[in-house]
CSV table of C-alpha atoms in Angstrom, one decimal:
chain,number,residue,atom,x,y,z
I,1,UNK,CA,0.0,0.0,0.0
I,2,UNK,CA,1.8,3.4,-0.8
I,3,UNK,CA,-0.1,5.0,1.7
I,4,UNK,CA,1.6,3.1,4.5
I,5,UNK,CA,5.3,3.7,2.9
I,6,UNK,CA,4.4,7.5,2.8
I,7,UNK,CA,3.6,7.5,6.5
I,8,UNK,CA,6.9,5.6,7.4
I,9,UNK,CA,9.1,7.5,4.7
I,10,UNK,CA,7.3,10.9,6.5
I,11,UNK,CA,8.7,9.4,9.7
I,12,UNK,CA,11.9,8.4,9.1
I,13,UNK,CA,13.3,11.1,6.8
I,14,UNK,CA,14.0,13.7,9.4
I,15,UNK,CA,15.7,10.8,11.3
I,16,UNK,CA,19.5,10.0,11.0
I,17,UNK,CA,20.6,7.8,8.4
I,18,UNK,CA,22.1,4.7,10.3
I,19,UNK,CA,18.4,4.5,12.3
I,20,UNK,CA,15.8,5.3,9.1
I,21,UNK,CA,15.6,1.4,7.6
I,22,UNK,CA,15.7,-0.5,10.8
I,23,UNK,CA,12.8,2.1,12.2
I,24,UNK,CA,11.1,1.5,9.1
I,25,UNK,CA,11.5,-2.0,9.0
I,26,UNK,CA,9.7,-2.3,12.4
I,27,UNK,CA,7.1,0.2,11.7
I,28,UNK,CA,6.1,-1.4,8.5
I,29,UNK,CA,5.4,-4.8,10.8
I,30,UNK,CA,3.6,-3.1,13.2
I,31,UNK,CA,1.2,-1.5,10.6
I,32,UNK,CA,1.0,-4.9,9.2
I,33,UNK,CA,0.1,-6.4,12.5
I,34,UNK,CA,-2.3,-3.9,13.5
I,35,UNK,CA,-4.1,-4.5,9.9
I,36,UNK,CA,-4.1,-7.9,10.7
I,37,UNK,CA,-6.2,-6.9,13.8
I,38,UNK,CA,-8.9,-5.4,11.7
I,39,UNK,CA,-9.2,-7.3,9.1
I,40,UNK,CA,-7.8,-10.1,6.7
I,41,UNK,CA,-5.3,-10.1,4.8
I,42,UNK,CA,-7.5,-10.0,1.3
I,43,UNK,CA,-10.2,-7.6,2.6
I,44,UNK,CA,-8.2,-4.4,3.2
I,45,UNK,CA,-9.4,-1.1,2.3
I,46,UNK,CA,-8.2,2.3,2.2
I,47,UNK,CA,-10.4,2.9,5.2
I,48,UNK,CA,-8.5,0.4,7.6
I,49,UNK,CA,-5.3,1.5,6.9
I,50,UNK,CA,-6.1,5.3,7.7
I,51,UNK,CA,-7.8,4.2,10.7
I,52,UNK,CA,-4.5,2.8,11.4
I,53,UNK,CA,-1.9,5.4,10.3
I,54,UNK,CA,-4.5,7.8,12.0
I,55,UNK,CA,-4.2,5.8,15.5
I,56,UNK,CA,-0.6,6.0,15.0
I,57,UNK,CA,-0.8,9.6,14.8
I,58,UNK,CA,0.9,12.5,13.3
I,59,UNK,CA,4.1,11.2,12.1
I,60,UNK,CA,5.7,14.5,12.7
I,61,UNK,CA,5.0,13.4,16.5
I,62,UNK,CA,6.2,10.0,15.9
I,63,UNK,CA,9.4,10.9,14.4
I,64,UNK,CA,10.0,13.2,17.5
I,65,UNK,CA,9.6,10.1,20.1
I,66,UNK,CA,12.3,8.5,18.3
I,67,UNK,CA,14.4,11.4,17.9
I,68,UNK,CA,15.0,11.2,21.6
I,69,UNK,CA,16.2,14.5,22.9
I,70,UNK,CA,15.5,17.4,20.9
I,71,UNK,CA,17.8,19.3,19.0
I,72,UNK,CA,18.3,23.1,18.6
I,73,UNK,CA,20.2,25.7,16.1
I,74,UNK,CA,19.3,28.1,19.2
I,75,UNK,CA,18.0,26.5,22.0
I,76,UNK,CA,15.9,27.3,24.8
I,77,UNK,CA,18.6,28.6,26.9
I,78,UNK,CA,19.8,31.4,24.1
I,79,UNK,CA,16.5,31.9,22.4
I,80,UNK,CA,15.1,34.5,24.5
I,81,UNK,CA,18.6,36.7,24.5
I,82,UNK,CA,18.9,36.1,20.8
I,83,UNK,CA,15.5,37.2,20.2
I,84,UNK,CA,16.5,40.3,22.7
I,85,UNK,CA,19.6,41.3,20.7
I,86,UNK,CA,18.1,40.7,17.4
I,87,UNK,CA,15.6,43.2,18.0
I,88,UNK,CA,18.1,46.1,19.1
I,89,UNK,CA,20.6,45.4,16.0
I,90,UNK,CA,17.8,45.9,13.8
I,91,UNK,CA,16.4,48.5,15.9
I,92,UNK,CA,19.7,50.4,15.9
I,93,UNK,CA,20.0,49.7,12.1
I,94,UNK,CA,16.8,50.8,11.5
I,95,UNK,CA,17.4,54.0,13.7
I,96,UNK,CA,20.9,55.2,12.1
I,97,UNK,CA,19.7,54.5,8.3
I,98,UNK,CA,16.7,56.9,9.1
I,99,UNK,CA,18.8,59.4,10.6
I,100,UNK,CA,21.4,59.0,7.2
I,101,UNK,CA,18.1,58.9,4.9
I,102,UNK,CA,17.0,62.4,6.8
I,103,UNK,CA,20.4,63.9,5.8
I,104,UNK,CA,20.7,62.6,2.6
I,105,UNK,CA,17.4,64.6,2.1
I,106,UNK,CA,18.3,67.6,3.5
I,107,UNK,CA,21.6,67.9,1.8
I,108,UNK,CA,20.2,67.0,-1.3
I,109,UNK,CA,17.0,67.4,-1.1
I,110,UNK,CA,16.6,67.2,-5.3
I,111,UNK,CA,17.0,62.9,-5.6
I,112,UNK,CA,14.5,62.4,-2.9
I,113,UNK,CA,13.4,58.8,-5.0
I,114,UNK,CA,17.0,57.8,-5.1
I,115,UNK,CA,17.6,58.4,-1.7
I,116,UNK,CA,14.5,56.6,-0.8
I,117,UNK,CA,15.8,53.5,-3.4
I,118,UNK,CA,18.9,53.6,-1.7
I,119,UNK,CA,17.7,53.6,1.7
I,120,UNK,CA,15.3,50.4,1.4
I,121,UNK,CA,18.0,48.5,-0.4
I,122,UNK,CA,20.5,49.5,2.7
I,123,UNK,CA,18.2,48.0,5.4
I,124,UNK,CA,17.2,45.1,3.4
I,125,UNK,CA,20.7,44.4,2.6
I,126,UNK,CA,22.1,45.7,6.2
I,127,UNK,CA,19.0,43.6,8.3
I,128,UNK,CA,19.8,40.5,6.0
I,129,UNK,CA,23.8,41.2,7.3
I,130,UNK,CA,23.3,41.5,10.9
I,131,UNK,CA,20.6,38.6,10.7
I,132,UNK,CA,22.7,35.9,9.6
I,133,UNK,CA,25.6,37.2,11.9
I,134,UNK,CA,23.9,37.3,14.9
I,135,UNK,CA,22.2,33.8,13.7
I,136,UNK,CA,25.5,32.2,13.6
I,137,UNK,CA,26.9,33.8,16.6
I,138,UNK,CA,24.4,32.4,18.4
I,139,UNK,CA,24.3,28.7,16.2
I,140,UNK,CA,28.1,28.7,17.5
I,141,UNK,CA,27.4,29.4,20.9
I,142,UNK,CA,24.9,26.8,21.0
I,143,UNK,CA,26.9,24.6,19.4
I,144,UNK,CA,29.8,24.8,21.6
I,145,UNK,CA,27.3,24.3,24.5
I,146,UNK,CA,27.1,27.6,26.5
I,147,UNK,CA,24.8,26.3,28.5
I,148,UNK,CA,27.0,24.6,31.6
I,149,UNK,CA,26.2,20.5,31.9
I,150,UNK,CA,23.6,19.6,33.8
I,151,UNK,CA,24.1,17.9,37.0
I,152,UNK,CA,27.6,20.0,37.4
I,153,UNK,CA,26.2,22.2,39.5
I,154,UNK,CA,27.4,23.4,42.7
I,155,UNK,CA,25.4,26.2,45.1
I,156,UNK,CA,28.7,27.8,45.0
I,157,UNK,CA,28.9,28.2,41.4
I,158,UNK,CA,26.5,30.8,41.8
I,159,UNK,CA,27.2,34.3,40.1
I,160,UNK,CA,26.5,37.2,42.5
I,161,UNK,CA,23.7,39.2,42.4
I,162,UNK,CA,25.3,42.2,40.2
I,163,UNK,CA,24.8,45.7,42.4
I,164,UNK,CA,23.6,48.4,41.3
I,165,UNK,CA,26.4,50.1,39.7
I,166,UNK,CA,28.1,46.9,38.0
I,167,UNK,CA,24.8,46.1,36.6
I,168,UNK,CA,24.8,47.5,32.9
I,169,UNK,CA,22.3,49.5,31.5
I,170,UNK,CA,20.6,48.0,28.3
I,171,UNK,CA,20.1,52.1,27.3
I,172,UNK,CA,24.1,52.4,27.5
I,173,UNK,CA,24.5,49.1,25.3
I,174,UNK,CA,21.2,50.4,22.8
I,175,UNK,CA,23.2,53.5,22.7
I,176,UNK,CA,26.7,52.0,21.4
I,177,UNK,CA,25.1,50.1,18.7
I,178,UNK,CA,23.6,52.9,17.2
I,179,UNK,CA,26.6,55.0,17.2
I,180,UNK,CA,28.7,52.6,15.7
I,181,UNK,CA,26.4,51.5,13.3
I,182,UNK,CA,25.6,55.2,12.3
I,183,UNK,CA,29.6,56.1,12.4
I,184,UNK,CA,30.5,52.9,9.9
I,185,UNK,CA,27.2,53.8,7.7
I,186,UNK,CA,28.6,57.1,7.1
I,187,UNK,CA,31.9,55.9,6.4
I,188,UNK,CA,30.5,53.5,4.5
I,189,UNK,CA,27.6,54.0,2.0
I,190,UNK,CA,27.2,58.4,2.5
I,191,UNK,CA,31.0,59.2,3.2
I,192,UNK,CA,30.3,62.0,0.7
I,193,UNK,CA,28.1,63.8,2.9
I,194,UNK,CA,31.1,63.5,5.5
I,195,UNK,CA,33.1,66.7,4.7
I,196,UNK,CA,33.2,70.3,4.4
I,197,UNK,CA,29.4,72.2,3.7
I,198,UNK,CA,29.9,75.3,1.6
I,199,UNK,CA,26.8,77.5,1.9
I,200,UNK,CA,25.6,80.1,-0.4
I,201,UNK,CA,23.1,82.4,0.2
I,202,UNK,CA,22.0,80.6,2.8
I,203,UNK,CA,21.5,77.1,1.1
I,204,UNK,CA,24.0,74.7,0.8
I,205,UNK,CA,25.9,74.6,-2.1
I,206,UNK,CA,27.9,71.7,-2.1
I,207,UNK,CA,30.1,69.3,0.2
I,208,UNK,CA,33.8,68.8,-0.3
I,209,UNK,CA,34.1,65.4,1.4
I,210,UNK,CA,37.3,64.7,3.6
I,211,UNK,CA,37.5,60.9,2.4
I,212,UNK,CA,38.3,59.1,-1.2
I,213,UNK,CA,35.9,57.0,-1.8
I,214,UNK,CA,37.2,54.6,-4.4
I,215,UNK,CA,39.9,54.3,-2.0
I,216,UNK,CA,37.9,54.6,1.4
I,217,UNK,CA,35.7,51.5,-0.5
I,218,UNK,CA,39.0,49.1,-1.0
I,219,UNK,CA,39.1,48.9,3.1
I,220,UNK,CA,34.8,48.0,2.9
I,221,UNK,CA,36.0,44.1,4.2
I,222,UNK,CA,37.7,46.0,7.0
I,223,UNK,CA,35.1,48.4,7.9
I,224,UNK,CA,32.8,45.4,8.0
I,225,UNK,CA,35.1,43.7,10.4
I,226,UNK,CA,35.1,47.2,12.5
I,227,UNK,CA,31.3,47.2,12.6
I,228,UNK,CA,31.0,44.2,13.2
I,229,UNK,CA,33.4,44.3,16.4
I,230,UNK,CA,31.5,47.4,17.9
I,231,UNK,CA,28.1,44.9,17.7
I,232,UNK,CA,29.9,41.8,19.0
I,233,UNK,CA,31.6,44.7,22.2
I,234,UNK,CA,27.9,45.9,22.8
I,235,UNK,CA,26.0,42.3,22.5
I,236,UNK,CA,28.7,40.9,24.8
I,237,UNK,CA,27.8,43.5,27.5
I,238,UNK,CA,24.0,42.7,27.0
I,239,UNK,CA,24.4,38.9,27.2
I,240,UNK,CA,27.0,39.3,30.3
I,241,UNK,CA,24.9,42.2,31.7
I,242,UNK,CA,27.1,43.6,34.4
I,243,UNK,CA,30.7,44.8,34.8
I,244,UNK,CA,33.1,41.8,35.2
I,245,UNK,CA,36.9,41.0,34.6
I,246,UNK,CA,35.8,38.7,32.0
I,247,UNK,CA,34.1,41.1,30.1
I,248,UNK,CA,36.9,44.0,30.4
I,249,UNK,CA,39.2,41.2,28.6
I,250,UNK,CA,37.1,41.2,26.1
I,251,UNK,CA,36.5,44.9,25.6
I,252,UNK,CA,40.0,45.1,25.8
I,253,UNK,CA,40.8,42.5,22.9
I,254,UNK,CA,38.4,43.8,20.9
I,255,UNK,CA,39.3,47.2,21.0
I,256,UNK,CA,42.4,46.2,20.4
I,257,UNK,CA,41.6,44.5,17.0
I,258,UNK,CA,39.6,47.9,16.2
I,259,UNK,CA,42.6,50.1,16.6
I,260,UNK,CA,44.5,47.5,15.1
I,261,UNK,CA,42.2,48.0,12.3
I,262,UNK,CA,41.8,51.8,12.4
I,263,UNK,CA,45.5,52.1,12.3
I,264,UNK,CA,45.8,50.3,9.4
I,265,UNK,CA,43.2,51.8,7.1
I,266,UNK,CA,44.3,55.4,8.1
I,267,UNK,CA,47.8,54.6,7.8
I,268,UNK,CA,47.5,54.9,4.2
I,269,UNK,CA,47.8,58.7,2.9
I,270,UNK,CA,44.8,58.0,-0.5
I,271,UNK,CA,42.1,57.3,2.1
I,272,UNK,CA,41.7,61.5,2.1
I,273,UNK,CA,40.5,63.4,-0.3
I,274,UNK,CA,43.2,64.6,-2.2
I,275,UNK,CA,41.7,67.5,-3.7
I,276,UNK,CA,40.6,68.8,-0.5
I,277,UNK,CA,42.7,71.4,-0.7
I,278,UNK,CA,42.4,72.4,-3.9
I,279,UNK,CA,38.6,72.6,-3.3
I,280,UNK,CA,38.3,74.9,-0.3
I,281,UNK,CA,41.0,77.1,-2.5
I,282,UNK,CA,38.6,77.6,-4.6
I,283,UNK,CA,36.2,78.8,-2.2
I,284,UNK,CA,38.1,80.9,0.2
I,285,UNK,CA,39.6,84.0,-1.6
I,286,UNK,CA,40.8,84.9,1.6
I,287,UNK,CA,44.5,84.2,2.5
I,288,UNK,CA,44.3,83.8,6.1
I,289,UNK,CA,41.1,81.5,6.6
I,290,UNK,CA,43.0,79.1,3.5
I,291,UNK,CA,46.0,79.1,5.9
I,292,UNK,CA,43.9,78.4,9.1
I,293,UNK,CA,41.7,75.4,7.6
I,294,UNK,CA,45.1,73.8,5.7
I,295,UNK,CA,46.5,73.8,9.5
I,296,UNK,CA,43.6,71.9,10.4
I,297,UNK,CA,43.5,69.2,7.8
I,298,UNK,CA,46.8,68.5,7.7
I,299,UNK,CA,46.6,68.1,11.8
I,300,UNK,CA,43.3,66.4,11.3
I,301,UNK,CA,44.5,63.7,9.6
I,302,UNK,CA,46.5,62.5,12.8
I,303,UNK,CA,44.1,63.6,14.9
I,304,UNK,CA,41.7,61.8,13.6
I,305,UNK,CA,43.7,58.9,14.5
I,306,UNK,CA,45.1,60.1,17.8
I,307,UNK,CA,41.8,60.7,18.7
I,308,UNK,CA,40.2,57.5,18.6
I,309,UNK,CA,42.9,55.9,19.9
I,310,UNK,CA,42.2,58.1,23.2
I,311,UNK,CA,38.7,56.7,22.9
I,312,UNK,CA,39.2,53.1,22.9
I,313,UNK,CA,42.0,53.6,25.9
I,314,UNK,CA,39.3,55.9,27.8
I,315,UNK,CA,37.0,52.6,26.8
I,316,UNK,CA,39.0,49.8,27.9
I,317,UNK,CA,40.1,51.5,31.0
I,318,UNK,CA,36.2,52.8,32.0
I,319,UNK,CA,35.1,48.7,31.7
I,320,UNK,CA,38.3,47.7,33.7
I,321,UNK,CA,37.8,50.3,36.1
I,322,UNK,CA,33.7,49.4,36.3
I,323,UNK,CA,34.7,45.6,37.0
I,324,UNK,CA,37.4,46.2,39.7
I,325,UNK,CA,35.0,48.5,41.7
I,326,UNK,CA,33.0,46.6,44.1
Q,1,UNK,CA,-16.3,20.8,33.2
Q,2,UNK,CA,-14.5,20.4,29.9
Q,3,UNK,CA,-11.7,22.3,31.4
Q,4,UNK,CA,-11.4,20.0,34.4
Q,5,UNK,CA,-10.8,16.8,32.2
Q,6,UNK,CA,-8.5,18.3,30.0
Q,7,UNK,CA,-6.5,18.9,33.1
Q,8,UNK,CA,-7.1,15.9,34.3
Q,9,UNK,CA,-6.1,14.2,31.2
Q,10,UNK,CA,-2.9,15.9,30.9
Q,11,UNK,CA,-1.9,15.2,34.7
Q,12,UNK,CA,-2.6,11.3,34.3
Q,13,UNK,CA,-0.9,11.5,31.1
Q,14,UNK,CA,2.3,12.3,33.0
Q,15,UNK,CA,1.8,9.9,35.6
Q,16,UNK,CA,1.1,7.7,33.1
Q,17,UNK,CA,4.4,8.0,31.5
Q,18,UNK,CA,6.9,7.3,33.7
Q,19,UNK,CA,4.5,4.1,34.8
Q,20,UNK,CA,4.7,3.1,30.9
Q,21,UNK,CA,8.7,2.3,31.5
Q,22,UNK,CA,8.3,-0.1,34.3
Q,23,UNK,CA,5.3,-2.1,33.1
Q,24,UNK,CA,7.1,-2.7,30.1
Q,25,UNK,CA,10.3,-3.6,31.9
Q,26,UNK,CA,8.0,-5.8,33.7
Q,27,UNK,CA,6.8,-8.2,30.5
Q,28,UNK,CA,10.2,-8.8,29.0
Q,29,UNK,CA,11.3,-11.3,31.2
Q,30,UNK,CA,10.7,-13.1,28.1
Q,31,UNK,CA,10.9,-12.4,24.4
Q,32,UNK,CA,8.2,-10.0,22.7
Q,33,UNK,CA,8.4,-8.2,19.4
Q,34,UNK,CA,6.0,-4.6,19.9
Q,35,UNK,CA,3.1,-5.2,18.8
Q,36,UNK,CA,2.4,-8.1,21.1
Q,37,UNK,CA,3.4,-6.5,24.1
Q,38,UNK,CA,0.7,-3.8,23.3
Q,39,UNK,CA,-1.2,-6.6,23.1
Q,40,UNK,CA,-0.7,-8.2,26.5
Q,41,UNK,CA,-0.2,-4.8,28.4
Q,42,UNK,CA,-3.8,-3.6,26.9
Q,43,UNK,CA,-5.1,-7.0,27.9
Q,44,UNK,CA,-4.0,-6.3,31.4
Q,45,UNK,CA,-5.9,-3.3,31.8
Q,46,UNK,CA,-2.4,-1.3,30.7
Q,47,UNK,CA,-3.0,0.7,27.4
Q,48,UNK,CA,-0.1,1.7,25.5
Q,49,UNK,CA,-0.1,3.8,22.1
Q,50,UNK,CA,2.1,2.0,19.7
Q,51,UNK,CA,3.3,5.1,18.7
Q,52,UNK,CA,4.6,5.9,22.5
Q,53,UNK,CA,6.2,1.8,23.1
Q,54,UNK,CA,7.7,1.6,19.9
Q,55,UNK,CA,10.3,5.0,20.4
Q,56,UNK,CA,10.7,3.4,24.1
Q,57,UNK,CA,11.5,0.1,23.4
Q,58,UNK,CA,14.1,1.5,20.6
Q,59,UNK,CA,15.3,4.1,23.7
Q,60,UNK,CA,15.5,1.6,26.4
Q,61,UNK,CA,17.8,-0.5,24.2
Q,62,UNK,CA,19.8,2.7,23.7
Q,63,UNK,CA,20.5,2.6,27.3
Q,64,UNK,CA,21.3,-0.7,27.7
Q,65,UNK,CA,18.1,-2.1,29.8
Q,66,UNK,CA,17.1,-4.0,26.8
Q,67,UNK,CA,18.3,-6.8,24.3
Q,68,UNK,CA,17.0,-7.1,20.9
Q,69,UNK,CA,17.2,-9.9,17.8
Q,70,UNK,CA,15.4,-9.7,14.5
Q,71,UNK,CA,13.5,-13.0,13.8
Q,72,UNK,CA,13.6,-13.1,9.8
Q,73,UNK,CA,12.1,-17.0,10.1
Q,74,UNK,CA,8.7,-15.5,9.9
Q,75,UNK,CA,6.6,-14.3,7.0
Q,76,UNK,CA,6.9,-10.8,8.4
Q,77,UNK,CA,10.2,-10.2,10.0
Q,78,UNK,CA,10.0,-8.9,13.9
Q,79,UNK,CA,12.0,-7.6,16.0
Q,80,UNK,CA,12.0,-9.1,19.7
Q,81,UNK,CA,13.0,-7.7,22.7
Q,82,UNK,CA,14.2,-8.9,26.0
Q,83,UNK,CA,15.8,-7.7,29.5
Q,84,UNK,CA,19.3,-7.1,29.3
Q,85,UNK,CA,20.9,-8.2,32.9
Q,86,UNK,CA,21.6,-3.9,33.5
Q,87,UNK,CA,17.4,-4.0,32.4
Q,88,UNK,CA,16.7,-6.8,35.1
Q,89,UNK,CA,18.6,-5.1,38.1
Q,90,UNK,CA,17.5,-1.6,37.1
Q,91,UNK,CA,13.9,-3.2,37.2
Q,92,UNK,CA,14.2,-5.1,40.6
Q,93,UNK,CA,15.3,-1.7,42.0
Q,94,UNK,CA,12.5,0.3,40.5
Q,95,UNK,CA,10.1,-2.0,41.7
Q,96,UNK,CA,11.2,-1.7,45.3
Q,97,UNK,CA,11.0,2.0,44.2
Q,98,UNK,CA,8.0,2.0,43.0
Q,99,UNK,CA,6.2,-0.2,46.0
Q,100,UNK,CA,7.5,2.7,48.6
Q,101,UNK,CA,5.7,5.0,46.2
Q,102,UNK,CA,2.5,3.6,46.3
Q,103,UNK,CA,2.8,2.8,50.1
Q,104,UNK,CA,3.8,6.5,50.8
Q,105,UNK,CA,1.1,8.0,48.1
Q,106,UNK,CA,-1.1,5.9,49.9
Q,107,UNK,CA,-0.3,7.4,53.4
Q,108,UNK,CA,-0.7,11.2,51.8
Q,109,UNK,CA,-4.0,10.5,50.4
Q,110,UNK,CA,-5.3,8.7,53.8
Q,111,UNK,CA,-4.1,11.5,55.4
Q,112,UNK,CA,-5.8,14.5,53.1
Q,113,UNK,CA,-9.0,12.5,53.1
Q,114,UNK,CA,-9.0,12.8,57.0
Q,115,UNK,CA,-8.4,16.3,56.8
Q,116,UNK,CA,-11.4,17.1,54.9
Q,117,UNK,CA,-13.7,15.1,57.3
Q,118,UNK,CA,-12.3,16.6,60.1
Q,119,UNK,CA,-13.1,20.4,58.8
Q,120,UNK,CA,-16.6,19.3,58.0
């Protein structure tokens, strides 16, 4: 009856291979058996062996019994933070593409329907991004069995009750997702809009960005790998949740990496805008204010640098700090 | 009242289910392929859902409480199953186990029923 080998191939597939044709072996006698109990073997209908397969039950059901103990991509134990910082990537995503959408408009207000084009393409492709990251994050976390083993437990293996000011805020973790986020989407997808806003009458005229492009778009794997570090910093503060020596390790690897990272993209001269210069020249007949905004790019440029390198040691010393104080 | 059963249906269900394990421990002293120990069980006032012994018999053998052998001599090939000596001392303890459970349940339900005639 092919009825009765679509009910045991429907239990068996999802099964692993080494168990499927002894299972099905022994479900195909039991069918037959429990036939038999109904009814000879020459007066079989449809109807008997659906009242059979139907007192069998679902074979979805079935096929769990023998699957024993369940398994998970994201189990239990994870689902419920995963779920948490899924929704505050994309929240934060959603957030700092609105904010570069509203000044795209503003700065050029004329391609309103491009910007718009752009913008769903960016969170479709940026949502799909963070999606599968945080997906497999979390796969590999379940995977390598996060979760401590049952029966290992000890009263003293209890973590403390974090205090007060060692618990951390989910605000402050919201916060540094949507900065970095909206610092790398800048740099980025709108790094032209990053740069120097020449007004006339009143309206804005044009921008003279301070970053090459072309060049600035060579480092993208890079930049990825930077945005995807300040995530991995903030979700790690929301899945620890309060202020430990563990954590500052980690903050201070990863800020490491960053820097590491920074260093290495700035390090090379094309990443500015080479006509910078040039540019303002153009705009500012003035000696003096040419002089004073050359001083300033040209210090800039290490500043830029110097300056987020006092950042990330202000950063990893604030989380060492916050773990050490009781 | 619906509501009630369901309840009740889903608490005996659970009892049920750990009871499942040591009844069928309890007929494979000797050889029985699945179907017939429904069979038997059912006849003994025990009813078991093929779909619930047949994932248990393959689970118990897992662990090492049962053995198992296919008998091809038949028209339709069957596989039996039969205490492993683990299967027989984990069953003589759970049946001292289970005797203390039903002396003890007995004592707490005594006991409640007292209770409640005593307040009336």
């Amino acid at each position: 009856m092919e009825m009765i080998e679509r009910y045991i191939y429907a239990v068996t597939h999802r099964l692993p291979q080494s168990q499927r044709e002894e299972i099905a072996k022994e479900l195909r006698g039991l069918i037959e058996d429990m036939l038999d109990e109904r009814v000879g073997q020459n007066d079989r209908t449809i109807y008997e062996v659906e009242s059979v397969l139907l007192e069998l039950g679902d074979p979805v059901s079935l096929s769990e019994q023998y699957g024993g103990s369940r398994r998970f991509l994201i189990g239990p134990y994870l689902y419920n933070q995963y779920i948490a910082i899924l929704k505050i990537v994309l929240m934060a995503l959603g957030i700092a593409m609105s904010v570069v959408l509203a000044i795209e408009i503003i700065a050029e207000p004329y391609s309103i329907y491009n910007h718009l084009v752009r913008f769903i393409s960016l969170v479709i492709n940026s949502s799909t991004t963070a999606f599968a990251w945080i997906t497999i994050g979390f796969a590999i976390a379940e995977y390598k069995g996060t979760r401590p083993k049952v029966g290992m437990w000890k009263p003293s293996d209890l973590a403390a009750v974090p205090k007060y000011q060692k618990e951390i805020k989910r605000r402050e973790a919201i916060t540094g997702i949507i900065f970095s986020i909206l610092f790398l989407v800048f740099i980025i997808f709108s790094n032209h809009l990053v740069g120097f806003y020449v007004f006339e009458d009143n309206e804005l005229d044009r921008i003279i960005p301070f970053f090459n492009s072309d060049v600035l778009s060579k480092y993208l794997p890079f930049i990825y790998i930077i945005l995807g570090l300040g995530v991995l910093k903030e979700g790690l503060k929301l899945v620890i949740g309060k202020w430990t020596k563990k954590l500052a390790t980690y903050n201070l690897l990863i800020n490491a990496v960053t820097l590491a990272l920074v260093a290495f993209i700035f390090s090379n001269d094309a990443v500015w805008n080479p006509y910078f210069m040039q540019d303002i020249a153009k705009i500012t007949p003035q000696h003096e204010a040419y002089e004073t905004i050359k001083t300033i790019w040209e210090n800039s440029r290490v500043s830029v640098v110097t300056i987020y390198i006092l950042i990330l040691i202000v950063d990893t010393v604030s989380v060492f700090y916050k773990s050490f104080k009781s | 009242m619906s509501d009630v059963n369901e309840i009740v249906d889903k608490l005996l269900q659970e009892v049920r289910r750990g009871t499942i394990t040591i009844g069928v421990l309890s007929q494979l002293e000797q050889p029985k392929y699945g179907y017939s120990l429904v069979a038997t069980m059912a006849e003994k006032g025990v009813q078991v859902d093929p779909g619930t012994l047949y994932p248990l018999l393959r689970r118990l053998e897992k662990q090492g409480l049962l053995q198992s052998e296919w008998d091809t001599n038949e028209a339709r090939p069957r596989k039996y199953y039969l205490l492993s000596p683990t299967g027989k001392e984990v069953y003589d303890k759970l049946t001292t186990e289970w005797r203390k459970i039903v002396t003890s349940m007995q004592v707490l339900m005594d006991e409640g029923g007292e209770v409640k005639n005593g307040n009336d």
